[in-house]
Coordinates of C-alpha atoms in Angstrom, one line a residue:
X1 CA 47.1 48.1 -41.7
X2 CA 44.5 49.2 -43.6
X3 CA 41.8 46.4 -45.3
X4 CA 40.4 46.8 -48.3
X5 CA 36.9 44.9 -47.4
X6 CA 36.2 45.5 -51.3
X7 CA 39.0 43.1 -52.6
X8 CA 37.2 40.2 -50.9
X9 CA 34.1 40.8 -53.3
X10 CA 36.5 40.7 -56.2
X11 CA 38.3 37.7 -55.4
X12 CA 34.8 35.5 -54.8
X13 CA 33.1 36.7 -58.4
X14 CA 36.5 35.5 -60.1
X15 CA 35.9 32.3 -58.5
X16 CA 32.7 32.1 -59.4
X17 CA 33.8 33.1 -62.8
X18 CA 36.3 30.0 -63.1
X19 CA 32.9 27.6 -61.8
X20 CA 30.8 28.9 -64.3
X21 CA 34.1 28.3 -66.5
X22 CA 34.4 24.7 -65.6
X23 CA 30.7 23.7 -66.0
X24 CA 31.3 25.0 -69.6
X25 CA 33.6 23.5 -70.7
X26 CA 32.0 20.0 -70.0
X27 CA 30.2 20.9 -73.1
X28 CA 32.7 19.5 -76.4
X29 CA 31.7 22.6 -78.2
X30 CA 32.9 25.1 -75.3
X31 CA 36.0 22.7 -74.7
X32 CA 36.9 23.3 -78.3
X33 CA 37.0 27.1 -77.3
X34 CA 39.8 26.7 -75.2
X35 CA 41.7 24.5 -78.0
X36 CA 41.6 27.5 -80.5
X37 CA 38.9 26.5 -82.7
X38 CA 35.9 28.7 -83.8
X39 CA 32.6 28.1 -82.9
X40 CA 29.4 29.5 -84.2
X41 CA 25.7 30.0 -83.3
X42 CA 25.0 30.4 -79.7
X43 CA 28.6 29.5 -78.6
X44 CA 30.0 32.5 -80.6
X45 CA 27.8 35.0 -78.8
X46 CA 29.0 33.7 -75.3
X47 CA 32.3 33.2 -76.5
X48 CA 33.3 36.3 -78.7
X49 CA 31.3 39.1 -76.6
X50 CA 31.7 40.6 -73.2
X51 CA 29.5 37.5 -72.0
X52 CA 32.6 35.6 -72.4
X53 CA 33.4 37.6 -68.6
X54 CA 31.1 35.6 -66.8
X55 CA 33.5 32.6 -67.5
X56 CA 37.1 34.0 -68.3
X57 CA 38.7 31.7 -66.2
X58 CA 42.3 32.3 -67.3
X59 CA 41.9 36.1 -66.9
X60 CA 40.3 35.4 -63.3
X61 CA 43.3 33.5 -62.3
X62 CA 45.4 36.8 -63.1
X63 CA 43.2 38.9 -61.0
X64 CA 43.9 36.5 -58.2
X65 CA 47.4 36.8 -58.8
X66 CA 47.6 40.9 -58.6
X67 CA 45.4 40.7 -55.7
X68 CA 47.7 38.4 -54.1
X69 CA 50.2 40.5 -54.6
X70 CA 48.7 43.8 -53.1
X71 CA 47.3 42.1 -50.4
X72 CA 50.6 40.0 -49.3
X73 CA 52.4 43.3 -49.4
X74 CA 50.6 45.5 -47.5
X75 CA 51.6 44.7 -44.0
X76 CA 55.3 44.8 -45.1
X77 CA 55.0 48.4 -47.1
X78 CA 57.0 50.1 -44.2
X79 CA 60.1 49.1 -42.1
X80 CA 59.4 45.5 -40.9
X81 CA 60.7 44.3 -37.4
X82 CA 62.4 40.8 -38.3
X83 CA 59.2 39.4 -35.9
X84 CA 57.1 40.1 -38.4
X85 CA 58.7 38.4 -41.5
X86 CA 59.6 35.3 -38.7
X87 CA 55.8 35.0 -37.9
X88 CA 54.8 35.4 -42.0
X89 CA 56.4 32.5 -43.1
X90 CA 54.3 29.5 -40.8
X91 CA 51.3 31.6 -40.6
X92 CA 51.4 31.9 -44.6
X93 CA 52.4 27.9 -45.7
X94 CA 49.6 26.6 -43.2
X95 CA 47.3 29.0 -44.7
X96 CA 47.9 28.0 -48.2
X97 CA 48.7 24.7 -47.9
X98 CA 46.3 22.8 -44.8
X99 CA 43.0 23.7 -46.9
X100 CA 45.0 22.8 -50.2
X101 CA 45.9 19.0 -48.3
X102 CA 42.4 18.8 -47.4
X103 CA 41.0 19.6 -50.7
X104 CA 43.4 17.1 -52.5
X105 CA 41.6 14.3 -49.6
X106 CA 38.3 15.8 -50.3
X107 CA 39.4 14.9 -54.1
X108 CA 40.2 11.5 -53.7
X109 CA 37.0 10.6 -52.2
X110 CA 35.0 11.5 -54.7
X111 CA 37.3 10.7 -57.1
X112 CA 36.9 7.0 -56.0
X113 CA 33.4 6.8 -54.7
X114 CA 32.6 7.9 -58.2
X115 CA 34.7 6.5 -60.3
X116 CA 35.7 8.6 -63.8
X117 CA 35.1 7.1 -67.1
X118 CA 37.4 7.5 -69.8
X119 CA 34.9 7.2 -73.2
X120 CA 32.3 10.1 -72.1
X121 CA 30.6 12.3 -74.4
X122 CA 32.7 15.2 -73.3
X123 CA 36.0 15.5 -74.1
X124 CA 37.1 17.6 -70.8
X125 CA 35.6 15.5 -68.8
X126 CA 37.8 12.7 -70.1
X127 CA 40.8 14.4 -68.9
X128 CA 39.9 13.3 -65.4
X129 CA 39.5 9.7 -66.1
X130 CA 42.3 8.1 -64.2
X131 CA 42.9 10.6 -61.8
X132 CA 42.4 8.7 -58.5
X133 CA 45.7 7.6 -58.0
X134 CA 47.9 7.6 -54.5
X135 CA 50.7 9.0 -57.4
X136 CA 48.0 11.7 -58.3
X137 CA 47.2 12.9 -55.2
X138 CA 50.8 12.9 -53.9
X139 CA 51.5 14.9 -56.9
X140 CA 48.5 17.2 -56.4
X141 CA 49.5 17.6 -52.5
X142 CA 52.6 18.9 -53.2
X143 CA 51.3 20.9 -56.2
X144 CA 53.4 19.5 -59.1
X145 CA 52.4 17.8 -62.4
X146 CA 49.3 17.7 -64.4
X147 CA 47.0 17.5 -61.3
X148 CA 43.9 15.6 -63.4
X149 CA 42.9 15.1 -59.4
X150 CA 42.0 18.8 -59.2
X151 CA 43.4 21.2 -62.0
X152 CA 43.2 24.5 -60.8
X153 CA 45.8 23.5 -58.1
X154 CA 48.0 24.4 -60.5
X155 CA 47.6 28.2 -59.2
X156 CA 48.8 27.0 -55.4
X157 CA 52.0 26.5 -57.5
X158 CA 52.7 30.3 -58.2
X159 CA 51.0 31.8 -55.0
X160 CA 53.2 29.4 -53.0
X161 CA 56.4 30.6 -55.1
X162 CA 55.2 34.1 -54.5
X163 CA 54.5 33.8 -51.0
X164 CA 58.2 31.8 -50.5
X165 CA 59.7 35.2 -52.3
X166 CA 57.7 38.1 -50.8
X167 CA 60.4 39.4 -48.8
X168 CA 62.4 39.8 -52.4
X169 CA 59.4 41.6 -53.6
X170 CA 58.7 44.0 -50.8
X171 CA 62.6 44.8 -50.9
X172 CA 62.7 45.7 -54.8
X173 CA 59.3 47.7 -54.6
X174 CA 60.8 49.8 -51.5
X175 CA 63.8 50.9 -53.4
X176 CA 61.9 51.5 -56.9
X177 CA 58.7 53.0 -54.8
X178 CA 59.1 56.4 -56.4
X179 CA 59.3 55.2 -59.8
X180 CA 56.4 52.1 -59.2
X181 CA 54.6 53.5 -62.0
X182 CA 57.1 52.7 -64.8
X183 CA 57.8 49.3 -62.6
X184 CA 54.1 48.3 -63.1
X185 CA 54.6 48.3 -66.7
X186 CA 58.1 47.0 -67.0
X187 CA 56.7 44.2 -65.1
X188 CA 53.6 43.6 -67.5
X189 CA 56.3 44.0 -70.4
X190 CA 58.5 41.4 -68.5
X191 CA 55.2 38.9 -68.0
X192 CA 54.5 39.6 -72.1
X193 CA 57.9 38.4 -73.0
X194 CA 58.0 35.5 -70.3
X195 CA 54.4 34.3 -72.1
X196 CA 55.8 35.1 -75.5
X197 CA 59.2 32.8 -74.4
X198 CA 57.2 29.9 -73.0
X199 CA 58.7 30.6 -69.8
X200 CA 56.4 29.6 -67.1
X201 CA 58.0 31.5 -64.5
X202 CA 58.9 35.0 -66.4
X203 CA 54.8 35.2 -67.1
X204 CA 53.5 34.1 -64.4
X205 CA 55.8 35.7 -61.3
X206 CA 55.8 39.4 -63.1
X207 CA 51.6 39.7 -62.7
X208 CA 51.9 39.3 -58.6
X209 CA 55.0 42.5 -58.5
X210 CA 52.3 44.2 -59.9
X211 CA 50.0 44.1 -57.2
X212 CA 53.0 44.7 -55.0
X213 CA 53.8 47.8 -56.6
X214 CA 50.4 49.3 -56.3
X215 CA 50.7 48.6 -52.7
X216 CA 53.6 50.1 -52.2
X217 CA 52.2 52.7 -54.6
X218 CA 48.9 53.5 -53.0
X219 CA 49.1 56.7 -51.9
X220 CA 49.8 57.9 -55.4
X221 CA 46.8 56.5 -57.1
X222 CA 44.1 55.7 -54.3
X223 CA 43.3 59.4 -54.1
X224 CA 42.0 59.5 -58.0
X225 CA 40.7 56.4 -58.2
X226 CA 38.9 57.4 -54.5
X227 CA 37.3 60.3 -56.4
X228 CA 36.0 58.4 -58.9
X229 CA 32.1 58.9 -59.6
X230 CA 29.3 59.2 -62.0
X231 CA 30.3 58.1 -65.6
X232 CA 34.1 58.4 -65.1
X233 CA 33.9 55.5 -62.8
X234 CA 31.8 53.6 -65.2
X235 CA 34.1 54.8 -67.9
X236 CA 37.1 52.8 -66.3
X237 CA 35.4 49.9 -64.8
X238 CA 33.5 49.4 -68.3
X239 CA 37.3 50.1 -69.5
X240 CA 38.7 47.6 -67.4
X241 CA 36.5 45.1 -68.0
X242 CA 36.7 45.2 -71.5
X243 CA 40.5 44.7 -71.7
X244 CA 40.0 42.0 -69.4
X245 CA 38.4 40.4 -72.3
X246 CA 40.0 41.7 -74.7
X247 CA 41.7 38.3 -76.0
X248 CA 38.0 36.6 -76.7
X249 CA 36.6 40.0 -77.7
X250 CA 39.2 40.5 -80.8
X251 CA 39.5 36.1 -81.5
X252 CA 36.7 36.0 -83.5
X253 CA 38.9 38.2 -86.0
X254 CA 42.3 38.6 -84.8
X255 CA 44.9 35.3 -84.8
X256 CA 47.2 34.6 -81.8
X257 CA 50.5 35.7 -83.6
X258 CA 53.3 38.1 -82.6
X259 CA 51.1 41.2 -83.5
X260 CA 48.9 40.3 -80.7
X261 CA 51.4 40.9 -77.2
X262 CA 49.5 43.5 -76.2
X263 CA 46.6 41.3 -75.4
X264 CA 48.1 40.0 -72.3
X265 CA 50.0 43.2 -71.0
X266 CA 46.3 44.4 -71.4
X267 CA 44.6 41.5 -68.9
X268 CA 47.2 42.8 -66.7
X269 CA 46.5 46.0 -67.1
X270 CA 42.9 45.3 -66.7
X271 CA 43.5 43.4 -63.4
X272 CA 45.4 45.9 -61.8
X273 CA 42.6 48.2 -62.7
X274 CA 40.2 46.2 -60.5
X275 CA 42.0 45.7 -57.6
X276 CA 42.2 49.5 -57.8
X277 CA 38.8 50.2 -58.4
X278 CA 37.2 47.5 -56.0
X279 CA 39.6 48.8 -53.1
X280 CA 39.4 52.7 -53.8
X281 CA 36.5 53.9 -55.9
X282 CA 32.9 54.2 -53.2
X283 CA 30.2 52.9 -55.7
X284 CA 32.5 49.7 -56.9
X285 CA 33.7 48.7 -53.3
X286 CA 30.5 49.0 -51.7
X287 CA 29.8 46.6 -54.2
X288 CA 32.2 44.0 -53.3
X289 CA 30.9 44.7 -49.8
X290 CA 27.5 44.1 -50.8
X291 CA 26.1 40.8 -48.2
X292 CA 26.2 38.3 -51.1
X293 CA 29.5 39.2 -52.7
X294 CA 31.4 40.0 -50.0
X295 CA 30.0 36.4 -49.1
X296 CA 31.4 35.0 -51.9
X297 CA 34.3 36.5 -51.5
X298 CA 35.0 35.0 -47.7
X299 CA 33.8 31.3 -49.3
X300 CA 36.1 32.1 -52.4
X301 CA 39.2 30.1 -51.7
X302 CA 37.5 27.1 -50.2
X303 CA 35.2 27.1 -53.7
X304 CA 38.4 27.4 -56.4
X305 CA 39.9 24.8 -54.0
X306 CA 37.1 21.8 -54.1
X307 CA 34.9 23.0 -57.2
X308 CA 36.1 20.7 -59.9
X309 CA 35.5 17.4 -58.3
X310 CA 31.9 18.5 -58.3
X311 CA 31.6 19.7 -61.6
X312 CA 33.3 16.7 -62.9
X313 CA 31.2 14.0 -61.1
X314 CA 28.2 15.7 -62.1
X315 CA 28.9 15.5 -66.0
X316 CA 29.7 12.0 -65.5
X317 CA 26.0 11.6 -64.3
X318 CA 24.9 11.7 -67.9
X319 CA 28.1 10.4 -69.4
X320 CA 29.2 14.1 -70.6
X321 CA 26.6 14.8 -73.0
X322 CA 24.0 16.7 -70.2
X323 CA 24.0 20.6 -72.1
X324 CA 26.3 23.0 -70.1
X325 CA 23.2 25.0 -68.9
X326 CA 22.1 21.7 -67.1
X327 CA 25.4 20.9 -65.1
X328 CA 25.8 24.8 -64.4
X329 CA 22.5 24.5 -63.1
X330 CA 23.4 21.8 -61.0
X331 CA 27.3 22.1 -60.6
X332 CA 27.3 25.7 -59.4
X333 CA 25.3 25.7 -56.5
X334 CA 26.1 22.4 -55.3
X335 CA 29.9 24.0 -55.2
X336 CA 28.7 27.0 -53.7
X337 CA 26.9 25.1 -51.0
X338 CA 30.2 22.5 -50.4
X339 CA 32.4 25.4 -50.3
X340 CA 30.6 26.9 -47.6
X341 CA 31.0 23.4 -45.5
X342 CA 34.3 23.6 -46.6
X343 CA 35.0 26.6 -45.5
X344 CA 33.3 26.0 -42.0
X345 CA 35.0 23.2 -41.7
X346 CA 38.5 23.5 -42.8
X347 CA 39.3 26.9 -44.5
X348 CA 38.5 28.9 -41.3
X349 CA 40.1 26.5 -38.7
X350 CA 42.6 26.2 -40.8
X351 CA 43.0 29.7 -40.8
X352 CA 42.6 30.0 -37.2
X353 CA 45.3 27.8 -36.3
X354 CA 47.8 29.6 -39.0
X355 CA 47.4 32.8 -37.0
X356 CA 48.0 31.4 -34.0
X357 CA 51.3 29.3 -35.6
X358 CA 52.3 32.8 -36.7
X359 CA 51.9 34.7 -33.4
X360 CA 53.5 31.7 -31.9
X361 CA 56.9 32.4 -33.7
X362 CA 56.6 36.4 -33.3
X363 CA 56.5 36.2 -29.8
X364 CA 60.1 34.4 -29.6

């Protein structure tokens, strides 16, 4: 199977993305972003310009989603011996889920050995108030609820359903593999209706048969995006990047009404693009390759996982009123830095011991 070392870069600068996010949104006047409501001054330039990338959360949570897609499907885009799918299942749950358990612990500590209050100057920060609870962290464990122990567990809730389904996925993009094309955007159509519906499930599950269909697709688009150079490639990727935004880029004018569904097929669009670009264009995966980013990238799981108990804690030092620049300051490399102990410690033996689980089953 071929790895596309590029992808990794990708996936740890959205995670840094939804850090930078989080230290934000401590700050009442970036929260009220994320509530609809305009801002002005300084906010408005970092809100309604393509600076806004540096902390579109939502839309990094997307590109995780396609990337999970391509990635889950590649070993599987040709016949599969049943061995195979027997030894996916174990090694894939104790991936996911050991790291998520001991996030959810790591969670709880701090959650208790510094305690949340509920009347702080930032109104984000209040959200977390009475989160250490056994009934939160049993909730948060098993990915279900609000999680106010750790919020951006509420991902492990789709890539678990999409991991549980792959098999379903993988069948449906072998039969429709010479039309994938079209089933890219029927899918992005599908995801755009599902968001339109309220329906959870119809967005959501849509954005990772994506990703599987450019896997299963590769060999139709890799070669043109591999010959990508010079100001075509910056051409797309500033392309891309700009539908990626395209939602806070047209806010400042534009309302969120019916006339607006194209804005999400286009964050799709514009994720797909990425994976594409970071796993098949020179200049933009030697990128993601780069020491630091593809650093990130191996870090990047273990720092969405235990980033928000940090960021949280350390608004709280100054009862939510410390300026965003101060707790990014503070929150992002202290993350970065308990990430990488995180991943040391757990992630990678974690890891480790999911291979093994897996290779344990294929060998019956």
């Amino acid at each position: 199977m071929t790895h596309y070392r590029g992808l990794h870069g990708l996936r740890g600068l959205a995670a840094l993305t939804v850090v930078i996010s989080h230290a934000l949104l401590t700050d009442n006047r970036m929260f009220a972003v994320t509530l609809g409501k305009p801002v002005t001054g300084a906010s408005a330039w970092i809100t309604y310009s393509p600076l806004h990338l540096f902390w579109d959360a939502s839309e990094a949570v997307i590109v995780f989603f396609v990337l999970s897609g391509f990635v889950l499907a590649l070993p599987f885009v040709h016949s599969t011996p049943i061995a195979q799918w027997l030894a996916y299942y174990p090694r894939r749950l104790a991936r996911l889920l050991l790291p998520i358990w001991a996030a959810v612990a790591l969670a709880f500590v701090i959650a208790v050995l510094i305690p949340r209050s509920p009347d702080t100057a930032s109104s984000w920060v209040d959200q977390h108030a009475h989160a250490a609870t056994l009934h939160n962290a049993a909730q948060a464990a098993v990915v279900r609820g609000d999680l106010p122990l750790n919020t951006p567990l509420w991902t492990m809730k789709w890539e678990i359903m999409f991991s549980l389904l792959l098999p379903a996925y993988v069948l449906g993009g072998r039969l429709l593999r010479k039309v994938w094309l079209p089933m890219v955007v029927l899918a992005i159509l599908v995801g755009v209706w599902g968001g339109h519906r309220a329906s959870a499930y119809i967005a959501y599950l849509p954005v990772f048969a994506v990703g599987t269909l450019l896997a299963l697709g590769r060999e139709r688009w890799m070669p043109w995006f591999g010959r990508l150079t010079g100001w075509r490639m910056w051409l797309v990727l500033v392309a891309a990047l700009g539908l990626l935004n395209v939602h806070w880029a047209t806010r400042a004018t534009a309302g969120t009404g019916p006339g607006n569904l194209w804005i999400p097929g286009s964050i799709v669009l514009a994720a797909g693009a990425l994976v594409c670009l970071f796993a098949a264009t020179p200049a933009v995966a030697a990128f993601g390759t780069h020491r630091v980013v593809a650093w990130l990238g191996q870090i990047s799981f273990s720092l969405y996982l235990i980033h928000e108990p940090i960021v949280v804690s350390i608004a709280q030092i100054d009862g939510g009123r410390m300026p965003w620049p101060a707790t990014l300051a503070i929150a992002l490399p202290a993350s970065i830095a308990a990430a990488a102990v995180f991943h040391r410690w757990v992630e990678a033996p974690a890891h480790r011991l999911s291979r093994r689980i897996g290779n344990a089953f294929s060998s019956r």
